[in-house]
XYZ file of C-alpha atoms in Angstrom:
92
model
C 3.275 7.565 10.577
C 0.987 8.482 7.731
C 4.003 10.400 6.059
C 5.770 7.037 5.905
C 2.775 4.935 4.740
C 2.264 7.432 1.881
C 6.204 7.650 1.323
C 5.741 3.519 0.771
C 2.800 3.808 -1.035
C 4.692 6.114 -3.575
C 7.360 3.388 -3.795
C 5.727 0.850 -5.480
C 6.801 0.509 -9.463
C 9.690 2.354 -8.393
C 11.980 0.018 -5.746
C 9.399 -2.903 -5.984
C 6.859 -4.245 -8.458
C 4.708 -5.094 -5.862
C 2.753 -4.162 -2.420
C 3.929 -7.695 -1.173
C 7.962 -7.150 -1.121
C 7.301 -4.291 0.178
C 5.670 -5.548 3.318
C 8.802 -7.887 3.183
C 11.733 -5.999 3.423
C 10.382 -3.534 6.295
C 9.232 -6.406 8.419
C 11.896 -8.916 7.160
C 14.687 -6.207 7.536
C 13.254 -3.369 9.904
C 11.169 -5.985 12.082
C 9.002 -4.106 11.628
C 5.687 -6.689 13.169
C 3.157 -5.059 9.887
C 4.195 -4.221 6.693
C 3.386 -0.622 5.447
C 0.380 -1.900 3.031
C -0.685 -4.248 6.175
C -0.883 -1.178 7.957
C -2.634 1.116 5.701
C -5.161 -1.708 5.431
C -5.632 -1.690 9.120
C -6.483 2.396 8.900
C -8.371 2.197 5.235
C -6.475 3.276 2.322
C -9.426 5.982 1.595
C -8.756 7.430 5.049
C -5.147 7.573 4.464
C -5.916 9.271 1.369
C -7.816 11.745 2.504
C -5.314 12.507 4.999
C -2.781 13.190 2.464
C -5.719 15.081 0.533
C -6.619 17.533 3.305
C -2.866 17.993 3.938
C -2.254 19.248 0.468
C -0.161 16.340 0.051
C 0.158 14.039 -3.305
C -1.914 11.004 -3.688
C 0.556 8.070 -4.407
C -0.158 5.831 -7.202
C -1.060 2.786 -5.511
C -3.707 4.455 -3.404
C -5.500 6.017 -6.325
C -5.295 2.489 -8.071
C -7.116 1.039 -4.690
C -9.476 4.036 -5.263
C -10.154 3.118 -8.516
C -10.279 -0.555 -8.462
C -12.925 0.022 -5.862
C -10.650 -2.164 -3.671
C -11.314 -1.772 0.256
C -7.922 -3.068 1.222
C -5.093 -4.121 -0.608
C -4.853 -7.585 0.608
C -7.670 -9.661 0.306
C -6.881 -13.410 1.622
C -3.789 -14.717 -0.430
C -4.230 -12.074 -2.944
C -2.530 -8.588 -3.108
C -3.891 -5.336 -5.655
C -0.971 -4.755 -8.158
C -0.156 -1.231 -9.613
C -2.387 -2.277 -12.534
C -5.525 -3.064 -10.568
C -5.790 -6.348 -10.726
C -5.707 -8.813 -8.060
C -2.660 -11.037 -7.626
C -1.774 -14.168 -5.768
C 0.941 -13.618 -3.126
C 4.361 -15.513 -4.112
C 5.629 -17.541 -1.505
């Protein structure tokens, strides 16, 4: 699972702007119940990271921008963390 999390993780900027959509399509169209960045909240993006660290694998960009926002999830209430390290209000 942490293989996919990380593949998602790398996807942001790329087939979405944001964490939020996402979230959306995999649960919307996969049904899936948690989105990827749900999940990866769930675990802690740092131990996800160091994961991918210890496996010799790349750090995404959107968990190094969590790293260095100092963020300790990537949700926080009605709020996501963009790919520029700010906070964000979800869209409805």
């Amino acid at each position: 699972m942490g293989g996919v999390l990380a593949y998602a993780a790398g996807l942001v900027g790329e087939i979405s702007d944001d964490i939020v959509n996402i979230d959306r399509a995999m649960r919307w169209g996969f049904a899936w119940k948690r989105g990827p960045f749900e999940l990866i909240d769930d675990i802690g993006h740092d131990t996800l990271a160091a994961i991918l660290e210890r496996s010799g694998e790349p750090l995404p960009a959107m968990l190094r921008v969590a790293r260095d926002a100092g963020a300790s999830t990537f949700h926080d209430g009605d709020r996501f963390l963009g790919l520029d390290g700010h906070w964000h209000d979800i869209p409805d």
